[in-house]
CSV table of C-alpha atoms in Angstrom, one decimal:
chain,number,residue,atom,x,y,z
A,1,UNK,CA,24.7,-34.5,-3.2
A,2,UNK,CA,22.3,-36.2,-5.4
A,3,UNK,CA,23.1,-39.5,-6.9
A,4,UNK,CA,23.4,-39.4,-10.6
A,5,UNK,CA,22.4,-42.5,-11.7
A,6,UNK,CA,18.9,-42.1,-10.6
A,7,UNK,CA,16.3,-39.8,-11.5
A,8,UNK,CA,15.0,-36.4,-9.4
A,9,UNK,CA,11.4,-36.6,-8.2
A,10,UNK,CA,11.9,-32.7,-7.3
A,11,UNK,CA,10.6,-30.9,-10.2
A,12,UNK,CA,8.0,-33.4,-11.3
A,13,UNK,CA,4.0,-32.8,-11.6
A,14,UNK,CA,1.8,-34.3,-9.8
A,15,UNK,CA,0.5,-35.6,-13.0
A,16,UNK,CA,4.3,-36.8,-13.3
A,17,UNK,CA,4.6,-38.2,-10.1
A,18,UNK,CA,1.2,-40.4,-10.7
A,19,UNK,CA,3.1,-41.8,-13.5
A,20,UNK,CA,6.0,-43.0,-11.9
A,21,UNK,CA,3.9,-44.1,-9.5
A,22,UNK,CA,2.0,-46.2,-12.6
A,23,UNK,CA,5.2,-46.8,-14.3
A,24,UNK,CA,6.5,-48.8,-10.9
A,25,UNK,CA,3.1,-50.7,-10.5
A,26,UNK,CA,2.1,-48.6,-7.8
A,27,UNK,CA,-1.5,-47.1,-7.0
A,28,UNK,CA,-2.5,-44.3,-8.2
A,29,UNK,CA,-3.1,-42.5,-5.2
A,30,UNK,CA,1.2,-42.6,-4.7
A,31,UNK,CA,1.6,-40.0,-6.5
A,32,UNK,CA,-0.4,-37.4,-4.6
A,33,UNK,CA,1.3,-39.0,-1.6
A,34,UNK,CA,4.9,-38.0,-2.6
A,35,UNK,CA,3.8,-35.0,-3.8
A,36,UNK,CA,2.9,-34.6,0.3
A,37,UNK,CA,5.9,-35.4,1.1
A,38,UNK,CA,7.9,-33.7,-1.1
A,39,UNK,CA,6.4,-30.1,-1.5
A,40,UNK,CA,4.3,-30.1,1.8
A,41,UNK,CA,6.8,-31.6,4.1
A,42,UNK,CA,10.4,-31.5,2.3
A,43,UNK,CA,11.6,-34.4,3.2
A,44,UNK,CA,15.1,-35.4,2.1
A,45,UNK,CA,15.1,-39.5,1.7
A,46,UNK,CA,12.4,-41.6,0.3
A,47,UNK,CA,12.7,-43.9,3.3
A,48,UNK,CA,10.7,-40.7,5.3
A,49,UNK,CA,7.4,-41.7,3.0
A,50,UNK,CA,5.9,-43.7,5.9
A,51,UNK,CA,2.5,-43.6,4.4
A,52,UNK,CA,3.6,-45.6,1.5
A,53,UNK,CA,4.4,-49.5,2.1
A,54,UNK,CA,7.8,-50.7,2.6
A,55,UNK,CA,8.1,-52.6,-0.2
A,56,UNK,CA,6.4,-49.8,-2.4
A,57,UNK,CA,9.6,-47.1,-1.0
A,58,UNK,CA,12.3,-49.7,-1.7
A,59,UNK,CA,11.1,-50.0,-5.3
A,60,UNK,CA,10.7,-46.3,-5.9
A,61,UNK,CA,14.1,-45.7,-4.1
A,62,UNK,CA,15.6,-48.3,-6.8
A,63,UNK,CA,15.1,-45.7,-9.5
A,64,UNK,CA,14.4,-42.5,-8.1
A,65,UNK,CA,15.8,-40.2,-5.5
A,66,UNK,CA,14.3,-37.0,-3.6
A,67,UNK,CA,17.3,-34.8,-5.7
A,68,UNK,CA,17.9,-32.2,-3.0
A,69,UNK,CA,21.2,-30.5,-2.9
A,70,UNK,CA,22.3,-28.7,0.2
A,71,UNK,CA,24.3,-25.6,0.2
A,72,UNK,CA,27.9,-26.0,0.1
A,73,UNK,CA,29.1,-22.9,1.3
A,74,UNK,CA,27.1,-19.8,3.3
A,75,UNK,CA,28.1,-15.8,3.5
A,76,UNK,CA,26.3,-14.2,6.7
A,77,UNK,CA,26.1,-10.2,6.5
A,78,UNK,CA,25.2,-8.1,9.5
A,79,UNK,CA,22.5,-7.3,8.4
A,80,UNK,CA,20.5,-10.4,8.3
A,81,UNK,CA,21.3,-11.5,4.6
A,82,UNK,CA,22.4,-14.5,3.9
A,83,UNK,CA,24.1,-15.6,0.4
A,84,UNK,CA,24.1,-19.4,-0.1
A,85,UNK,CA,25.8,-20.9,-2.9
A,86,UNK,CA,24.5,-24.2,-4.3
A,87,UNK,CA,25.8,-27.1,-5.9
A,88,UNK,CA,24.0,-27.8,-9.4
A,89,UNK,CA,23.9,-29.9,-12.7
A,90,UNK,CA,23.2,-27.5,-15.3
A,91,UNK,CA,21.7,-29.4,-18.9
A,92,UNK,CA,21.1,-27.2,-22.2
A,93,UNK,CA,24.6,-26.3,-23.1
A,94,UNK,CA,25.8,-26.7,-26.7
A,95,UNK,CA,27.7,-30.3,-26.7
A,96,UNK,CA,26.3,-31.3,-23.5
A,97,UNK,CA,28.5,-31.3,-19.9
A,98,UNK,CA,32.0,-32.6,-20.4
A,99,UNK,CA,33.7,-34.9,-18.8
A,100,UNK,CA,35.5,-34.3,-16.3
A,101,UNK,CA,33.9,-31.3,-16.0
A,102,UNK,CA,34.5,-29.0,-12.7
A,103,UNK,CA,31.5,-28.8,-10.5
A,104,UNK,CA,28.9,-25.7,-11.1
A,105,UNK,CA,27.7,-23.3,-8.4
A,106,UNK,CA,24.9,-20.8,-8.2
A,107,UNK,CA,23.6,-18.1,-5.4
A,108,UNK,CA,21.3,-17.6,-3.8
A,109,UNK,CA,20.4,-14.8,-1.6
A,110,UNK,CA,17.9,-14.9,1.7
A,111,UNK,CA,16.9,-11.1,2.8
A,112,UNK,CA,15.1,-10.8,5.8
A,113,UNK,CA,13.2,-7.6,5.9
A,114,UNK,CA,10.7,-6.0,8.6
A,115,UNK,CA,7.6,-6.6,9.7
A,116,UNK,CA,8.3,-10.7,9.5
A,117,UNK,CA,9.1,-10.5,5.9
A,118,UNK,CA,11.9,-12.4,3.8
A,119,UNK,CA,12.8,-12.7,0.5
A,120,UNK,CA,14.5,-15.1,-1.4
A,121,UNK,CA,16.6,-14.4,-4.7
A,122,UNK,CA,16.6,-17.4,-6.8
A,123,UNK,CA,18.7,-18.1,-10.1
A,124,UNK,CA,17.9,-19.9,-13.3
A,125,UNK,CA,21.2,-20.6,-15.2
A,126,UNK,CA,25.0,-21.2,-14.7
A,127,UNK,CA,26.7,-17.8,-15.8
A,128,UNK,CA,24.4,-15.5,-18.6
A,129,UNK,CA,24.7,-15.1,-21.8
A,130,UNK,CA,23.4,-11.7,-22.1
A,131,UNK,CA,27.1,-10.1,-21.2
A,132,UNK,CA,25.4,-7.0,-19.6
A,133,UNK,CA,28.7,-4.6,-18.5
A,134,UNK,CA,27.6,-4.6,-15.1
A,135,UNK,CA,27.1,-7.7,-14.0
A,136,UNK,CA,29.6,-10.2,-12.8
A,137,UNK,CA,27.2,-13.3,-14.0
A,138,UNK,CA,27.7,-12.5,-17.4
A,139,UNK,CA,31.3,-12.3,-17.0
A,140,UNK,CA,31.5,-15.7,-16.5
A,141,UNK,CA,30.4,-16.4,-19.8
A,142,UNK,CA,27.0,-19.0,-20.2
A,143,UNK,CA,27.2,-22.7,-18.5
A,144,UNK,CA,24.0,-24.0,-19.1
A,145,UNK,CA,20.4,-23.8,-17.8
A,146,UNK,CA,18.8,-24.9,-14.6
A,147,UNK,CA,16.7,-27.7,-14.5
A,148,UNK,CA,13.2,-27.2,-12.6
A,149,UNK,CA,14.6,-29.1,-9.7
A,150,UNK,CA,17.5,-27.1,-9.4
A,151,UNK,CA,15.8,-24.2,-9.0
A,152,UNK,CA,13.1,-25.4,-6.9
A,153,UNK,CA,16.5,-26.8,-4.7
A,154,UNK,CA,17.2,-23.6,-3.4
A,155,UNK,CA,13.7,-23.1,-2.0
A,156,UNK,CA,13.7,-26.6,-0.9
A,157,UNK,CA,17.1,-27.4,0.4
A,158,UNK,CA,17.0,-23.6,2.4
A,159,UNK,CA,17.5,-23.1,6.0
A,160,UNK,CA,15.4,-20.9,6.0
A,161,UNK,CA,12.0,-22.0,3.8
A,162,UNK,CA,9.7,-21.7,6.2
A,163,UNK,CA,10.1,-18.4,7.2
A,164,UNK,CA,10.0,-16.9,2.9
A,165,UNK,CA,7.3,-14.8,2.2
A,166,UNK,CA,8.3,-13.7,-1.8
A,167,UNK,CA,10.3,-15.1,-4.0
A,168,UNK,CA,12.3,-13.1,-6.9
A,169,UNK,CA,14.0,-14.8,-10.0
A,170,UNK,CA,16.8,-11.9,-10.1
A,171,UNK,CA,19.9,-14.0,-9.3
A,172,UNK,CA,22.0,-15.6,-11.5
A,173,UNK,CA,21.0,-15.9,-15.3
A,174,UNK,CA,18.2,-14.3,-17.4
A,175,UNK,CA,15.1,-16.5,-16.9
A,176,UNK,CA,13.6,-15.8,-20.3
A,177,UNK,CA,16.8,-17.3,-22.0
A,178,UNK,CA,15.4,-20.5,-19.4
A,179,UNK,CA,11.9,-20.6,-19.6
A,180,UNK,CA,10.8,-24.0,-19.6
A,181,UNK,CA,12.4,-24.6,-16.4
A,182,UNK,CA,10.9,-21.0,-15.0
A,183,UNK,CA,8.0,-22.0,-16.2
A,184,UNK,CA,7.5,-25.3,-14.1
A,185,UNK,CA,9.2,-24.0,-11.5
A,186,UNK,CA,6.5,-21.1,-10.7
A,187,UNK,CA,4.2,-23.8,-11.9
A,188,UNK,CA,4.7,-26.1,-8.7
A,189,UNK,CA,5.3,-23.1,-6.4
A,190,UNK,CA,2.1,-22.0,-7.0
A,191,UNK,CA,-0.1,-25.4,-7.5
A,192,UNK,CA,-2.2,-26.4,-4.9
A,193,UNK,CA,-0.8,-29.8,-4.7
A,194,UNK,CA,3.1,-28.8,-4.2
A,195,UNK,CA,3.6,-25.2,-2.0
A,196,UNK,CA,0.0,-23.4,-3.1
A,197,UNK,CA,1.6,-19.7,-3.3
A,198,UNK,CA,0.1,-17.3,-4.5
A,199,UNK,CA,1.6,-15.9,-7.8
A,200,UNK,CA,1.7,-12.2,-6.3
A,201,UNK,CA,4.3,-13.5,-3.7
A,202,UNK,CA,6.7,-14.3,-6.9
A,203,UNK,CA,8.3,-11.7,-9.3
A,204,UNK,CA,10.2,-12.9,-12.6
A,205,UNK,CA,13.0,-10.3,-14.0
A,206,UNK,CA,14.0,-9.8,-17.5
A,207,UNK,CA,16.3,-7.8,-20.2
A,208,UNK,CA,13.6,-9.0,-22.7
A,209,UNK,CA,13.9,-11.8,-24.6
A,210,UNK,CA,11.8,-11.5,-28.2
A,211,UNK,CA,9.0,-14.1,-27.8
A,212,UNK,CA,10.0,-16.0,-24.6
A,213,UNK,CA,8.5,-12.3,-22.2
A,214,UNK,CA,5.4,-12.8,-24.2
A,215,UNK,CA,4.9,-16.2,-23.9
A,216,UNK,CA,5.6,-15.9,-20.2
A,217,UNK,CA,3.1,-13.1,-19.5
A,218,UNK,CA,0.5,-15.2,-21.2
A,219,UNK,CA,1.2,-18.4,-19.2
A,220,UNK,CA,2.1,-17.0,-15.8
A,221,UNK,CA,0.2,-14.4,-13.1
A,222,UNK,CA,3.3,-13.6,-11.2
A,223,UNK,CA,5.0,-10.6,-11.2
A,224,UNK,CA,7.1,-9.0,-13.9
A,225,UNK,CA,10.1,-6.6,-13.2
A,226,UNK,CA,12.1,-5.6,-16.5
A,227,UNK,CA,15.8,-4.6,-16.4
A,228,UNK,CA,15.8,-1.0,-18.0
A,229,UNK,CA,19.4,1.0,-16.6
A,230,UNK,CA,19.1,3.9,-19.6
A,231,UNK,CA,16.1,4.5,-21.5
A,232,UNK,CA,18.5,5.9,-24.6
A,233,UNK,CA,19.0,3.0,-26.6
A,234,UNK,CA,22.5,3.3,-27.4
A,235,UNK,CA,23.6,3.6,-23.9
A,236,UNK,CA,21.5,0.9,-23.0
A,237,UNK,CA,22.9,-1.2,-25.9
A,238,UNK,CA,26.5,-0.2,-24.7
A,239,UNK,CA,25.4,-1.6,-20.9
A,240,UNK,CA,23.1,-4.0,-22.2
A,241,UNK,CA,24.0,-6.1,-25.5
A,242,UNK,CA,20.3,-7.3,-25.8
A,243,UNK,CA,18.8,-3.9,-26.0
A,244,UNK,CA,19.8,-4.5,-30.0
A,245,UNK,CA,17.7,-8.0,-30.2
A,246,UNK,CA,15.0,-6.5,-28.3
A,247,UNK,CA,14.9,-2.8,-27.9
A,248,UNK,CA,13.4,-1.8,-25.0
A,249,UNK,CA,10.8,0.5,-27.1
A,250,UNK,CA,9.7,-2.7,-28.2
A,251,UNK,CA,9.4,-4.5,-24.3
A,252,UNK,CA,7.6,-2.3,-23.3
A,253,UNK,CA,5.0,-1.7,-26.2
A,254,UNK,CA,4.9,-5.3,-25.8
A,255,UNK,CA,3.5,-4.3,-22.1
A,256,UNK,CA,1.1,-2.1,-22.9
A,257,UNK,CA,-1.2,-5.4,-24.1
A,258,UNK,CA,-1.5,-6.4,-20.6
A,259,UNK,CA,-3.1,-5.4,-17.6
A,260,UNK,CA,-1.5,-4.3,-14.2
A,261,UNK,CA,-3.8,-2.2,-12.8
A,262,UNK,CA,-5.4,-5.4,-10.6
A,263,UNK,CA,-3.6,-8.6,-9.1
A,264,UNK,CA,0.0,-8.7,-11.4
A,265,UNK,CA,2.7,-5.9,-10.6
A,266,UNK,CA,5.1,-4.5,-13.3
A,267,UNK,CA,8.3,-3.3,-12.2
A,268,UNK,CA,11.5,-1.4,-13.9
A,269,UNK,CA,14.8,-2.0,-12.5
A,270,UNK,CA,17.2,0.9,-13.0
A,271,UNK,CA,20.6,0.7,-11.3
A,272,UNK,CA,22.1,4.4,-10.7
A,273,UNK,CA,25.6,4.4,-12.3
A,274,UNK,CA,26.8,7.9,-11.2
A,275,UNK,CA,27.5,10.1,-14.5
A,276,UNK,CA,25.9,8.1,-16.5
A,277,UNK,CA,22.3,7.3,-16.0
A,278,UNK,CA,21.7,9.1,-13.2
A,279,UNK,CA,20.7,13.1,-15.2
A,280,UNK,CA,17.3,14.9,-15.7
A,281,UNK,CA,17.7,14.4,-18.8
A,282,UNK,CA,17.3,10.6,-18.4
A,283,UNK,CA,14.9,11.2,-15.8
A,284,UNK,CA,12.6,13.2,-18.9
A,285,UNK,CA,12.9,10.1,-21.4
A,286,UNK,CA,12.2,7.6,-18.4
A,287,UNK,CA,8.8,9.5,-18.0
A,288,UNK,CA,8.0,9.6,-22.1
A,289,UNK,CA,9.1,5.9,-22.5
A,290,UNK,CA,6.7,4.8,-19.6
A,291,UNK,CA,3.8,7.2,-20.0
A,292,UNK,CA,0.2,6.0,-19.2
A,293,UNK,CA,1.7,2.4,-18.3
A,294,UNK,CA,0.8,0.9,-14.9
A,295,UNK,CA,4.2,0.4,-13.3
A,296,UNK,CA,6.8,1.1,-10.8
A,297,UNK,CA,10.5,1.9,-10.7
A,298,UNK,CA,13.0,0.2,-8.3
A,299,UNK,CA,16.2,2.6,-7.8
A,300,UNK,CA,19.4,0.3,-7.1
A,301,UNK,CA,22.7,1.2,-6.0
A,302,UNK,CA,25.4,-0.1,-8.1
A,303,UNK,CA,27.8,-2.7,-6.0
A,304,UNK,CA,31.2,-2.2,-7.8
A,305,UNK,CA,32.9,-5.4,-9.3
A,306,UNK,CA,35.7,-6.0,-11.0
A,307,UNK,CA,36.9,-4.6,-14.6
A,308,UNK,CA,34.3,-2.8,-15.0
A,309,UNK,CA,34.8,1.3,-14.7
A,310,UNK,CA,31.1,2.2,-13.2
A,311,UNK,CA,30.3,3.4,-10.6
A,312,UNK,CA,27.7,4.4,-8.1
A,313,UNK,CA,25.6,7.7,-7.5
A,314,UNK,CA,25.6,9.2,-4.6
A,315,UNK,CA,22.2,9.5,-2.2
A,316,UNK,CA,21.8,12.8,-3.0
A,317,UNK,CA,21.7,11.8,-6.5
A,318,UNK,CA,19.4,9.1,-6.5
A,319,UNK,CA,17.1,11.2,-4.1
A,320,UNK,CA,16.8,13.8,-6.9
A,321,UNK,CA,16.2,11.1,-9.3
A,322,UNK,CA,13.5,9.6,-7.2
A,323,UNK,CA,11.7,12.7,-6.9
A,324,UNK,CA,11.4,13.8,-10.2
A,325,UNK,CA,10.1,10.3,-11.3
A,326,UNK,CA,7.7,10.6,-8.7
A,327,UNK,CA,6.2,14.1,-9.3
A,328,UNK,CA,6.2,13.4,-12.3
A,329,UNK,CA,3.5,10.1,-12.2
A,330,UNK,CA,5.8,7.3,-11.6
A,331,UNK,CA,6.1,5.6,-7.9
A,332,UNK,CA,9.2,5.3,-7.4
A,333,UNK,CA,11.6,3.6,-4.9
A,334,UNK,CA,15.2,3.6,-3.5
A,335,UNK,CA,15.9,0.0,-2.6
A,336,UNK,CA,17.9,-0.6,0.4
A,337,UNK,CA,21.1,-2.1,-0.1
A,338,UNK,CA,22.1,-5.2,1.8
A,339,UNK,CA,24.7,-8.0,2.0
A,340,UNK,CA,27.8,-5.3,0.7
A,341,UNK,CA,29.8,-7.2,3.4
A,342,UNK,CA,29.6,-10.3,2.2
A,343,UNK,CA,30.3,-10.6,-2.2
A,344,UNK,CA,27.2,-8.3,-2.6
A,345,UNK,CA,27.2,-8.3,-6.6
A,346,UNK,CA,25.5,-11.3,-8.0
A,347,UNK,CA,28.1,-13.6,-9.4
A,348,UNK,CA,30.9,-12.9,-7.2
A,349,UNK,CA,31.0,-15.7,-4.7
A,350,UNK,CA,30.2,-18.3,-7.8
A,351,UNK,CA,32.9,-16.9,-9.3
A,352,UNK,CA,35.4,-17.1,-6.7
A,353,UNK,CA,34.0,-20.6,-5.8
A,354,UNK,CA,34.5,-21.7,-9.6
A,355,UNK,CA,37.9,-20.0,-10.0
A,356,UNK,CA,39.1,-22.5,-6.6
A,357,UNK,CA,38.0,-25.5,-8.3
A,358,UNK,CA,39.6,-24.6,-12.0
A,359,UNK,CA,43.3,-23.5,-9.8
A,360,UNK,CA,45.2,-26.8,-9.7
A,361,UNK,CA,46.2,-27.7,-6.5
């Protein structure tokens, strides 16, 4: 765990890291040295920086500290997935952290896939405060926002790094509602000086968030993938509270100003909640809602949680569903479901986790 009385280089700039190298009376040329060994090589100590001089790493390691958190606790699935759960300091609450306060989690979800692929699903905040009725996060109310570093952390601080291939912010939290922090976090992902990705190997979801999804598609290349569930807008207000802020007639005319017919992918999430979302007749509106726009549709299956009275659609369902979207102009896609064996639903093992340390013992 990282040592609170000194300061994170994770999640700093290289123009940030030249500073503190300036600030500490260093050369300039430090900077772009721990930016090697932070981003290129992950290391986990200061001490490992053998290219900078002894007395140079003892003064840094005065003030500063690499910040990386390793997982606390790990849930392996038979099929390959992996949900990690991750220690964090979450800032931008009202009022600031409390004393005494319990210790925060957050998941995050490796998927290894075929062909030598793997996924990881990062989050951006402690709980959510967009309360959707589906989702476990939100019913854990809101806890704060992610720093950059923490969110980096569960690239960084995974087992598994070396062997990602995308990235997807679609864990915990909206990351509109944290953009700052999404911001720098794609930022260093993709710079050439920290892990050089490529933005098409990174997808950002959202509800829709009036002003922060506009400012992000002019200030980022990655991917976009936009939470839609009903394309009626009471139904999706009744499933999704932000659909009133933001409706998402407006999203998606917001959209339509930006091109995805080259480099950037748009997306629609739709999770199939049987006998509710899952007719023709949504199917129909889904089609005139999205017509002429350069985009595809993920299906998802629903992965029950508790107090909550939806439930999933059956294959057949979202086969029939699939293929009318489809012949009717939309690609569309049934994603495969993985991890049910292990707290599936995002939110479920932070909740449990948080639950353990709020029980007095």
């Amino acid at each position: 765990m990282a040592d609170s009385s000194k300061k994170s280089l994770l999640g700093l700039t290289l123009t940030e890291l030249k500073d503190v190298a300036r600030q500490l009376d260093m050369p300039a040329f430090t900077g772009a040295q721990m930016a090697k060994w932070i981003y290129g090589r992950r290391v986990r100590s200061i001490e490992e920086m053998t290219d900078i001089s002894k007395a140079n790493r003892l003064r840094l390691a005065e003030h500063y500290e690499i910040g990386c958190h390793e997982p606390t606790d790990a849930q392996h699935s038979k099929d390959g997935t992996i949900k990690y759960l991750f220690p964090v300091s979450p800032t931008g609450k009202a009022g600031g952290p409390a004393e005494g306060q319990p210790q925060q989690f957050v998941e995050t979800v490796f998927i290894p896939e075929e062909n030598d692929r793997a996924t990881l699903c990062v989050s951006s905040q402690v709980g959510c405060k967009m309360n959707c009725l589906f989702c476990q996060t939100g019913k854990q109310g809101f806890d704060g926002n992610l720093s950059a570093r923490d969110i980096l952390n569960q690239v960084y601080a995974l087992p598994e790094c070396d062997r990602l291939t995308n990235i997807v912010f679609m864990g915990q939290g909206e990351p509109m509602d944290n953009l700052e922090s999404v911001l720098r976090a794609t930022e260093i992902l993709t710079a050439d000086y920290a892990w050089a990705w490529s933005p098409k190997r990174i997808t950002v979801s959202s509800i829709g968030v009036k002003g922060k999804l506009k400012r992000f598609l002019d200030e980022s290349d990655c991917h976009v993938a936009i939470s839609l569930h009903s394309p009626l807008t009471e139904q999706r207000a009744s499933l999704m509270p932000a659909e009133r802020a933001m409706p998402i007639k407006e999203v998606v005319d917001l959209l339509r100003n930006y091109d995805f017919s080259h480099q950037r992918r748009l997306s629609f999430e739709y999770i199939v909640f049987g006998g509710l979302n899952d007719s023709t007749a949504h199917a129909r509106e889904i089609v005139r809602l999205l017509q002429g726009l350069d985009c595809r549709i993920n299906l998802i299956r629903f992965h029950q949680i508790p107090g909550t009275p939806l439930k999933g659609a059956d294959e057949q369902r979202m086969e029939a569903f699939r293929d009318y979207l489809t012949a009717h102009g939309i690609f569309t896609t049934i994603r495969a479901s993985r991890g049910q064996d292990i707290y599936a639903a995002c939110g479920l093992l932070s909740t449990a986790k948080k639950q353990k340390h709020e029980t007095p013992s």
